[in-house]
PDB file of C-alpha atoms and ligand atoms in Angstrom:
ATOM      1  CA  MET B   1      14.337  18.078   0.698  1.00 73.00           C
ATOM      2  CA  ASP B   2      14.949  16.989   4.297  1.00 93.00           C
ATOM      3  CA  LEU B   3      13.651  13.596   4.830  1.00 96.00           C
ATOM      4  CA  ALA B   4      14.076  13.678   8.084  1.00 97.00           C
ATOM      5  CA  ALA B   5      13.007  16.705   9.177  1.00 97.00           C
ATOM      6  CA  ASN B   6      10.032  16.166   6.911  1.00 97.00           C
ATOM      7  CA  ILE B   7       8.881  12.843   9.101  1.00 98.00           C
ATOM      8  CA  ALA B   8       9.582  13.957  12.318  1.00 97.00           C
ATOM      9  CA  LYS B   9       7.717  16.573  11.462  1.00 97.00           C
ATOM     10  CA  VAL B  10       4.203  14.377  10.575  1.00 98.00           C
ATOM     11  CA  GLN B  11       5.529  12.113  13.131  1.00 97.00           C
ATOM     12  CA  SER B  12       5.393  14.821  15.919  1.00 96.00           C
ATOM     13  CA  SER B  13       1.728  15.707  15.081  1.00 97.00           C
ATOM     14  CA  LEU B  14       0.786  12.177  14.346  1.00 97.00           C
ATOM     15  CA  GLU B  15       1.658  12.364  17.843  1.00 96.00           C
ATOM     16  CA  SER B  16      -0.348  15.020  18.830  1.00 95.00           C
ATOM     17  CA  ALA B  17      -3.226  14.486  16.267  1.00 94.00           C
ATOM     18  CA  SER B  18      -4.053  10.884  18.807  1.00 88.00           C
ATOM     19  CA  GLU B  19      -4.317  13.154  22.086  1.00 81.00           C
ATOM     20  CA  GLY B  20      -3.505   9.557  23.658  1.00 86.00           C
ATOM     21  CA  ARG B  21      -7.177   9.025  22.117  1.00 91.00           C
ATOM     22  CA  TYR B  22      -5.955   6.185  20.535  1.00 96.00           C
ATOM     23  CA  PRO B  23      -2.523   4.202  19.467  1.00 96.00           C
ATOM     24  CA  VAL B  24      -0.338   6.568  16.556  1.00 97.00           C
ATOM     25  CA  PRO B  25      -1.428   5.446  13.435  1.00 98.00           C
ATOM     26  CA  LYS B  26       1.766   3.826  11.621  1.00 98.00           C
ATOM     27  CA  LEU B  27       3.502   5.441   8.778  1.00 98.00           C
ATOM     28  CA  ILE B  28       3.397   4.531   5.725  1.00 98.00           C
ATOM     29  CA  CYS B  29       5.095   6.750   3.257  1.00 98.00           C
ATOM     30  CA  VAL B  30       4.081   6.880   0.066  1.00 98.00           C
ATOM     31  CA  THR B  31       6.679   6.579  -2.493  1.00 98.00           C
ATOM     32  CA  LYS B  32       4.815   6.555  -6.389  1.00 97.00           C
ATOM     33  CA  THR B  33       6.678   8.417  -8.914  1.00 96.00           C
ATOM     34  CA  HIS B  34      10.153   8.155  -6.912  1.00 96.00           C
ATOM     35  CA  PRO B  35      13.115   6.347  -8.303  1.00 96.00           C
ATOM     36  CA  ALA B  36      14.470   4.025  -6.379  1.00 97.00           C
ATOM     37  CA  GLN B  37      18.185   5.204  -5.794  1.00 96.00           C
ATOM     38  CA  ASP B  38      15.220   7.986  -4.096  1.00 96.00           C
ATOM     39  CA  ILE B  39      13.731   5.769  -1.977  1.00 97.00           C
ATOM     40  CA  LEU B  40      16.694   4.004  -0.432  1.00 97.00           C
ATOM     41  CA  PRO B  41      17.653   7.150   1.985  1.00 97.00           C
ATOM     42  CA  LEU B  42      14.273   5.859   3.620  1.00 97.00           C
ATOM     43  CA  LEU B  43      16.053   3.132   4.890  1.00 97.00           C
ATOM     44  CA  PRO B  44      17.995   4.434   7.673  1.00 96.00           C
ATOM     45  CA  LEU B  45      15.239   6.353   8.606  1.00 96.00           C
ATOM     46  CA  GLY B  46      13.587   2.811   9.763  1.00 95.00           C
ATOM     47  CA  MET B  47      10.808   3.875   7.407  1.00 97.00           C
ATOM     48  CA  THR B  48      10.298   0.729   5.812  1.00 97.00           C
ATOM     49  CA  GLU B  49       7.098  -0.101   4.500  1.00 98.00           C
ATOM     50  CA  ILE B  50       6.302   2.333   1.461  1.00 98.00           C
ATOM     51  CA  GLY B  51       3.160   2.509  -0.358  1.00 98.00           C
ATOM     52  CA  GLU B  52       3.072   2.174  -4.232  1.00 98.00           C
ATOM     53  CA  ASN B  53       0.060   2.663  -7.129  1.00 97.00           C
ATOM     54  CA  ARG B  54       1.255   1.265 -10.249  1.00 98.00           C
ATOM     55  CA  VAL B  55       2.183  -2.424 -11.037  1.00 98.00           C
ATOM     56  CA  GLN B  56       4.576  -1.054 -13.204  1.00 98.00           C
ATOM     57  CA  GLU B  57       6.171   0.128 -11.431  1.00 98.00           C
ATOM     58  CA  ILE B  58       6.408  -1.342  -8.674  1.00 98.00           C
ATOM     59  CA  ARG B  59       7.824  -4.379 -11.319  1.00 97.00           C
ATOM     60  CA  GLU B  60      10.555  -2.068 -11.478  1.00 97.00           C
ATOM     61  CA  LYS B  61      11.879  -0.571  -8.454  1.00 98.00           C
ATOM     62  CA  ALA B  62      11.662  -3.160  -6.502  1.00 97.00           C
ATOM     63  CA  PRO B  63      14.688  -5.459  -7.775  1.00 97.00           C
ATOM     64  CA  ILE B  64      16.466  -2.092  -6.251  1.00 97.00           C
ATOM     65  CA  LEU B  65      14.785  -1.648  -3.061  1.00 97.00           C
ATOM     66  CA  ASN B  66      14.598  -5.235  -2.065  1.00 97.00           C
ATOM     67  CA  PRO B  67      17.881  -7.139  -3.878  1.00 95.00           C
ATOM     68  CA  GLU B  68      17.540  -9.695  -1.357  1.00 93.00           C
ATOM     69  CA  LYS B  69      14.169 -11.749  -2.441  1.00 85.00           C
ATOM     70  CA  THR B  70      14.176 -14.259   1.041  1.00 88.00           C
ATOM     71  CA  ASP B  71      14.516 -10.753   3.469  1.00 93.00           C
ATOM     72  CA  PRO B  72      13.379  -7.722   1.981  1.00 95.00           C
ATOM     73  CA  ARG B  73      14.151  -4.531   3.457  1.00 96.00           C
ATOM     74  CA  PHE B  74      11.204  -2.582   2.075  1.00 98.00           C
ATOM     75  CA  ARG B  75       7.555  -4.301   2.651  1.00 98.00           C
ATOM     76  CA  ILE B  76       5.283  -2.445  -0.469  1.00 98.00           C
ATOM     77  CA  HIS B  77       1.897  -1.550   0.095  1.00 98.00           C
ATOM     78  CA  LEU B  78      -0.483  -1.921  -3.171  1.00 98.00           C
ATOM     79  CA  ILE B  79      -2.251   2.036  -2.594  1.00 98.00           C
ATOM     80  CA  GLY B  80      -3.972   1.772  -5.738  1.00 96.00           C
ATOM     81  CA  ARG B  81      -6.419  -0.421  -7.947  1.00 96.00           C
ATOM     82  CA  LEU B  82      -5.139  -3.011  -9.568  1.00 97.00           C
ATOM     83  CA  GLN B  83      -6.529  -5.267 -12.013  1.00 98.00           C
ATOM     84  CA  THR B  84      -7.075  -8.493 -12.706  1.00 98.00           C
ATOM     85  CA  ASN B  85      -4.617  -9.394 -15.233  1.00 98.00           C
ATOM     86  CA  LYS B  86      -1.705  -7.673 -13.175  1.00 98.00           C
ATOM     87  CA  VAL B  87      -2.198  -9.620  -9.864  1.00 98.00           C
ATOM     88  CA  LYS B  88      -0.388 -12.235 -11.122  1.00 98.00           C
ATOM     89  CA  TYR B  89       3.000 -10.271 -11.229  1.00 97.00           C
ATOM     90  CA  ILE B  90       2.840  -8.450  -7.733  1.00 96.00           C
ATOM     91  CA  MET B  91       2.618 -11.735  -5.520  1.00 96.00           C
ATOM     92  CA  HIS B  92       6.257 -12.057  -4.206  1.00 95.00           C
ATOM     93  CA  ASP B  93       7.267  -8.206  -4.023  1.00 97.00           C
ATOM     94  CA  VAL B  94       3.757  -7.018  -1.936  1.00 97.00           C
ATOM     95  CA  CYS B  95       2.832  -7.204   1.926  1.00 97.00           C
ATOM     96  CA  LEU B  96      -0.470  -6.024   1.727  1.00 98.00           C
ATOM     97  CA  ILE B  97      -2.879  -5.016  -1.139  1.00 98.00           C
ATOM     98  CA  GLN B  98      -4.717  -2.840   0.742  1.00 98.00           C
ATOM     99  CA  SER B  99      -7.554  -1.745  -2.657  1.00 98.00           C
ATOM    100  CA  LEU B 100      -9.772  -5.501  -2.502  1.00 98.00           C
ATOM    101  CA  ASP B 101     -12.669  -3.023  -3.433  1.00 97.00           C
ATOM    102  CA  ARG B 102     -14.805  -5.879  -5.849  1.00 97.00           C
ATOM    103  CA  MET B 103     -15.105  -9.797  -5.963  1.00 98.00           C
ATOM    104  CA  GLU B 104     -13.492 -10.548 -10.026  1.00 98.00           C
ATOM    105  CA  LEU B 105     -10.153  -8.756  -7.910  1.00 98.00           C
ATOM    106  CA  ALA B 106     -10.145 -11.405  -4.976  1.00 98.00           C
ATOM    107  CA  LEU B 107     -11.072 -15.070  -6.890  1.00 98.00           C
ATOM    108  CA  GLU B 108      -8.099 -13.339  -9.139  1.00 98.00           C
ATOM    109  CA  ILE B 109      -5.741 -12.424  -5.899  1.00 98.00           C
ATOM    110  CA  ASN B 110      -6.916 -16.018  -4.521  1.00 98.00           C
ATOM    111  CA  ARG B 111      -5.869 -17.850  -6.686  1.00 98.00           C
ATOM    112  CA  GLN B 112      -3.196 -16.529  -7.489  1.00 98.00           C
ATOM    113  CA  ALA B 113      -1.979 -16.859  -4.078  1.00 98.00           C
ATOM    114  CA  GLU B 114      -2.669 -20.896  -4.696  1.00 98.00           C
ATOM    115  CA  LYS B 115      -0.537 -21.057  -7.326  1.00 97.00           C
ATOM    116  CA  ALA B 116       2.291 -19.491  -5.014  1.00 96.00           C
ATOM    117  CA  GLU B 117       1.449 -20.970  -2.400  1.00 96.00           C
ATOM    118  CA  LYS B 118       0.868 -18.172   0.067  1.00 97.00           C
ATOM    119  CA  VAL B 119      -1.325 -16.330   1.791  1.00 98.00           C
ATOM    120  CA  MET B 120      -1.947 -12.895   0.914  1.00 98.00           C
ATOM    121  CA  PRO B 121      -2.717 -10.145   3.222  1.00 98.00           C
ATOM    122  CA  CYS B 122      -5.302  -7.652   2.320  1.00 98.00           C
ATOM    123  CA  LEU B 123      -6.748  -3.738   3.423  1.00 98.00           C
ATOM    124  CA  VAL B 124     -10.769  -3.905   1.898  1.00 98.00           C
ATOM    125  CA  GLN B 125     -11.296  -0.396   0.372  1.00 98.00           C
ATOM    126  CA  VAL B 126     -13.885   1.374   1.393  1.00 97.00           C
ATOM    127  CA  SER B 127     -16.299   3.778  -0.902  1.00 95.00           C
ATOM    128  CA  PRO B 128     -16.180   7.162   2.719  1.00 90.00           C
ATOM    129  CA  ALA B 129     -18.485   9.207   0.705  1.00 80.00           C
ATOM    130  CA  GLY B 130     -20.486   6.545  -1.756  1.00 74.00           C
ATOM    131  CA  GLU B 131     -18.593   7.537  -4.476  1.00 71.00           C
ATOM    132  CA  PRO B 132     -18.529   3.985  -5.923  1.00 63.00           C
ATOM    133  CA  GLN B 133     -17.188   5.918  -9.027  1.00 69.00           C
ATOM    134  CA  LYS B 134     -13.602   5.980  -7.139  1.00 72.00           C
ATOM    135  CA  GLY B 135     -12.827   2.500  -6.218  1.00 79.00           C
ATOM    136  CA  GLY B 136     -14.869   1.160  -3.423  1.00 94.00           C
ATOM    137  CA  ILE B 137     -17.798  -1.043  -1.616  1.00 96.00           C
ATOM    138  CA  ALA B 138     -20.470   0.400  -0.471  1.00 94.00           C
ATOM    139  CA  PRO B 139     -21.084   0.478   3.578  1.00 94.00           C
ATOM    140  CA  GLU B 140     -23.555  -1.447   3.326  1.00 93.00           C
ATOM    141  CA  ALA B 141     -22.636  -3.808   0.458  1.00 94.00           C
ATOM    142  CA  LEU B 142     -19.517  -4.424   3.405  1.00 96.00           C
ATOM    143  CA  PRO B 143     -20.599  -7.109   5.965  1.00 96.00           C
ATOM    144  CA  ALA B 144     -21.606  -8.985   2.369  1.00 97.00           C
ATOM    145  CA  PHE B 145     -18.967  -8.657   0.550  1.00 98.00           C
ATOM    146  CA  LEU B 146     -16.166  -9.356   3.629  1.00 98.00           C
ATOM    147  CA  ARG B 147     -18.345 -13.116   4.063  1.00 98.00           C
ATOM    148  CA  GLU B 148     -17.367 -13.501   1.058  1.00 98.00           C
ATOM    149  CA  VAL B 149     -13.892 -13.006   0.724  1.00 98.00           C
ATOM    150  CA  ALA B 150     -13.666 -14.571   4.338  1.00 98.00           C
ATOM    151  CA  GLN B 151     -14.424 -17.667   1.819  1.00 98.00           C
ATOM    152  CA  LEU B 152     -11.244 -17.157   0.056  1.00 98.00           C
ATOM    153  CA  PRO B 153      -8.423 -19.453   1.423  1.00 98.00           C
ATOM    154  CA  GLY B 154      -5.720 -17.468  -0.655  1.00 98.00           C
ATOM    155  CA  ILE B 155      -6.648 -14.121   1.235  1.00 98.00           C
ATOM    156  CA  SER B 156      -6.426 -12.923   4.444  1.00 98.00           C
ATOM    157  CA  VAL B 157      -8.234  -9.182   5.274  1.00 98.00           C
ATOM    158  CA  ARG B 158      -6.907  -7.544   7.899  1.00 98.00           C
ATOM    159  CA  GLY B 159      -9.458  -4.610   7.814  1.00 98.00           C
ATOM    160  CA  LEU B 160     -10.187  -1.664   6.054  1.00 98.00           C
ATOM    161  CA  MET B 161      -8.932   1.660   3.793  1.00 98.00           C
ATOM    162  CA  ALA B 162     -10.097   5.077   2.332  1.00 97.00           C
ATOM    163  CA  VAL B 163      -9.718   7.075  -0.481  1.00 95.00           C
ATOM    164  CA  MET B 164     -11.026  10.686   0.441  1.00 95.00           C
ATOM    165  CA  PRO B 165     -12.303  12.529  -0.908  1.00 92.00           C
ATOM    166  CA  ASP B 166     -10.765  15.705  -1.902  1.00 89.00           C
ATOM    167  CA  LEU B 167     -12.494  18.002  -0.104  1.00 90.00           C
ATOM    168  CA  GLY B 168      -9.736  20.328   1.501  1.00 90.00           C
ATOM    169  CA  PRO B 169     -10.264  21.040   6.254  1.00 92.00           C
ATOM    170  CA  CYS B 170     -13.475  21.174   6.646  1.00 95.00           C
ATOM    171  CA  PRO B 171     -16.366  19.847   8.701  1.00 96.00           C
ATOM    172  CA  ALA B 172     -18.070  17.178   6.932  1.00 95.00           C
ATOM    173  CA  LEU B 173     -14.252  15.826   6.038  1.00 96.00           C
ATOM    174  CA  GLU B 174     -13.651  14.534   8.882  1.00 97.00           C
ATOM    175  CA  GLN B 175     -17.297  13.497   9.242  1.00 97.00           C
ATOM    176  CA  LEU B 176     -15.782  11.123   6.972  1.00 96.00           C
ATOM    177  CA  PHE B 177     -13.032   9.539   8.728  1.00 97.00           C
ATOM    178  CA  GLN B 178     -15.594   9.396  11.711  1.00 97.00           C
ATOM    179  CA  ASN B 179     -17.816   7.868  10.068  1.00 97.00           C
ATOM    180  CA  MET B 180     -15.644   4.788   9.007  1.00 97.00           C
ATOM    181  CA  ARG B 181     -13.990   4.623  12.771  1.00 98.00           C
ATOM    182  CA  VAL B 182     -17.160   3.884  13.257  1.00 97.00           C
ATOM    183  CA  LEU B 183     -17.945   1.904   9.909  1.00 97.00           C
ATOM    184  CA  PHE B 184     -14.623  -0.668  10.701  1.00 98.00           C
ATOM    185  CA  GLU B 185     -15.169  -0.854  14.591  1.00 98.00           C
ATOM    186  CA  HIS B 186     -18.791  -2.329  13.279  1.00 97.00           C
ATOM    187  CA  VAL B 187     -17.619  -5.228  11.522  1.00 97.00           C
ATOM    188  CA  ARG B 188     -14.627  -5.532  13.902  1.00 98.00           C
ATOM    189  CA  ASP B 189     -17.533  -6.128  16.012  1.00 97.00           C
ATOM    190  CA  GLU B 190     -19.543  -8.602  13.975  1.00 96.00           C
ATOM    191  CA  ALA B 191     -16.220 -10.516  14.278  1.00 97.00           C
ATOM    192  CA  ILE B 192     -17.104 -12.461  11.139  1.00 97.00           C
ATOM    193  CA  PRO B 193     -14.566 -15.774  10.830  1.00 96.00           C
ATOM    194  CA  GLY B 194     -12.608 -15.551   9.072  1.00 96.00           C
ATOM    195  CA  ILE B 195     -11.698 -11.854   8.964  1.00 97.00           C
ATOM    196  CA  GLN B 196      -8.872  -9.648  11.052  1.00 98.00           C
ATOM    197  CA  MET B 197     -10.062  -5.879  11.705  1.00 98.00           C
ATOM    198  CA  GLU B 198      -6.992  -5.157  12.595  1.00 98.00           C
ATOM    199  CA  GLU B 199      -5.830  -1.754  10.652  1.00 98.00           C
ATOM    200  CA  LEU B 200      -7.715   1.097   9.433  1.00 98.00           C
ATOM    201  CA  SER B 201      -6.042   2.837   7.145  1.00 98.00           C
ATOM    202  CA  MET B 202      -6.859   6.100   6.278  1.00 98.00           C
ATOM    203  CA  GLY B 203      -5.350   9.604   5.687  1.00 98.00           C
ATOM    204  CA  MET B 204      -3.120  12.169   3.387  1.00 97.00           C
ATOM    205  CA  SER B 205      -0.693  14.417   2.928  1.00 97.00           C
ATOM    206  CA  GLY B 206      -3.659  17.155   3.475  1.00 96.00           C
ATOM    207  CA  ASP B 207      -5.670  15.328   6.045  1.00 96.00           C
ATOM    208  CA  TYR B 208      -3.272  12.974   8.192  1.00 97.00           C
ATOM    209  CA  LEU B 209      -4.705  15.007  11.207  1.00 97.00           C
ATOM    210  CA  TYR B 210      -8.332  13.861  10.842  1.00 97.00           C
ATOM    211  CA  ALA B 211      -7.264  10.387  10.424  1.00 98.00           C
ATOM    212  CA  ALA B 212      -5.167  10.228  13.594  1.00 97.00           C
ATOM    213  CA  ARG B 213      -8.136  12.053  15.711  1.00 97.00           C
ATOM    214  CA  HIS B 214     -10.676   9.310  13.976  1.00 97.00           C
ATOM    215  CA  GLY B 215      -8.173   6.243  15.387  1.00 97.00           C
ATOM    216  CA  ALA B 216      -6.448   5.396  12.076  1.00 98.00           C
ATOM    217  CA  THR B 217      -4.252   2.355  12.677  1.00 98.00           C
ATOM    218  CA  MET B 218      -2.360   3.841   9.805  1.00 98.00           C
ATOM    219  CA  VAL B 219      -1.573   6.640   7.259  1.00 98.00           C
ATOM    220  CA  ARG B 220      -0.605   6.669   3.836  1.00 98.00           C
ATOM    221  CA  VAL B 221       1.412   9.694   3.727  1.00 98.00           C
ATOM    222  CA  GLY B 222       4.048  10.932   0.650  1.00 98.00           C
ATOM    223  CA  SER B 223       3.824  14.911  -0.434  1.00 97.00           C
ATOM    224  CA  ALA B 224       4.579  15.766   3.090  1.00 97.00           C
ATOM    225  CA  ILE B 225       7.450  13.614   3.206  1.00 97.00           C
ATOM    226  CA  PHE B 226       8.528  13.820  -0.579  1.00 95.00           C
ATOM    227  CA  GLY B 227       7.708  17.100  -1.412  1.00 90.00           C
ATOM    228  CA  PRO B 228       5.213  17.105  -4.183  1.00 87.00           C
ATOM    229  CA  ARG B 229       4.800  15.296  -7.564  1.00 80.00           C
ATOM    230  CA  ALA B 230       6.157  16.653 -11.090  1.00 72.00           C
TER     231      ALA B 230
HETATM  232  C1  LIG G 301      -0.976   9.109  -3.767  1.00 68.12           C
HETATM  233  C2  LIG G 301      -1.877   8.571  -2.672  1.00 68.12           C
HETATM  234  C3  LIG G 301      -1.431   8.660  -1.612  1.00 68.12           C
HETATM  235  C4  LIG G 301      -0.036   9.702  -0.692  1.00 68.12           C
HETATM  236  O1  LIG G 301      -0.887  11.173  -1.240  1.00 68.12           O
HETATM  237  P1  LIG G 301       0.020  12.453  -0.440  1.00 68.12           P
HETATM  238  O2  LIG G 301      -1.130  13.554  -0.642  1.00 68.12           O
HETATM  239  O3  LIG G 301       0.797  12.224  -1.826  1.00 68.12           O
HETATM  240  O4  LIG G 301       0.486  12.371   0.916  1.00 68.12           O
HETATM  241  C5  LIG G 301      -2.434   8.615  -0.718  1.00 68.12           C
HETATM  242  N1  LIG G 301      -3.418   7.449  -1.008  1.00 68.12           N
HETATM  243  C6  LIG G 301      -3.758   6.556  -2.172  1.00 68.12           C
HETATM  244  C7  LIG G 301      -4.350   5.223  -1.923  1.00 68.12           C
HETATM  245  C8  LIG G 301      -2.307   7.239  -3.138  1.00 68.12           C
HETATM  246  O5  LIG G 301      -2.762   6.445  -4.079  1.00 68.12           O
END
């Protein structure tokens, strides 16, 4: 597995796909299922923002990835569905929760943040194709949800995240990326007090080109860098 070559390839594809129309999105390397020892080689490559989707895995790997709690080497993003009873385990290991998708979860993150005397940065997960079973707030419910979360002092909303349906490359999929960008700009222009709309996290190994073309600020890429997961 040539990590350096794979990363260079993804980076250059992102650069050409964003076409100078949008800034090149930041590459978040999705390291789920890979042991900490296999993740450490990302450090000298400058890939320090990583995505993990399971709390248990984060708890196991964080002490190896970030031995100095006060000076972490990696910034870990939580990108998977988060159970409310597990929020308390990740408050100190995660720099961004990308999967805030319901009020019950927001209330628990807020509660744990206040306990830890910190503010947790979050992205609100939106269901791009109206598939709420896949997680995410329906687009039409988003403004009201954001206004409610804005009242919680322990949460700082930084933007939106979407997991696209697995359609394979096709115009319908590209349209969903475009719709997400439109939605992002729409809520950004609403300028809801207490809400920052800076990040739009969308795009994975199979579709990061569409994401870059339609104004993602972050893409979450795993298998195109690490190879297929077992
Ligand atoms: C696994 C995962 C990714 C990365 O998927 P790849 O297809 O391996 O790039 C991105 N986002 C989420 C939410 C994931 O669970």
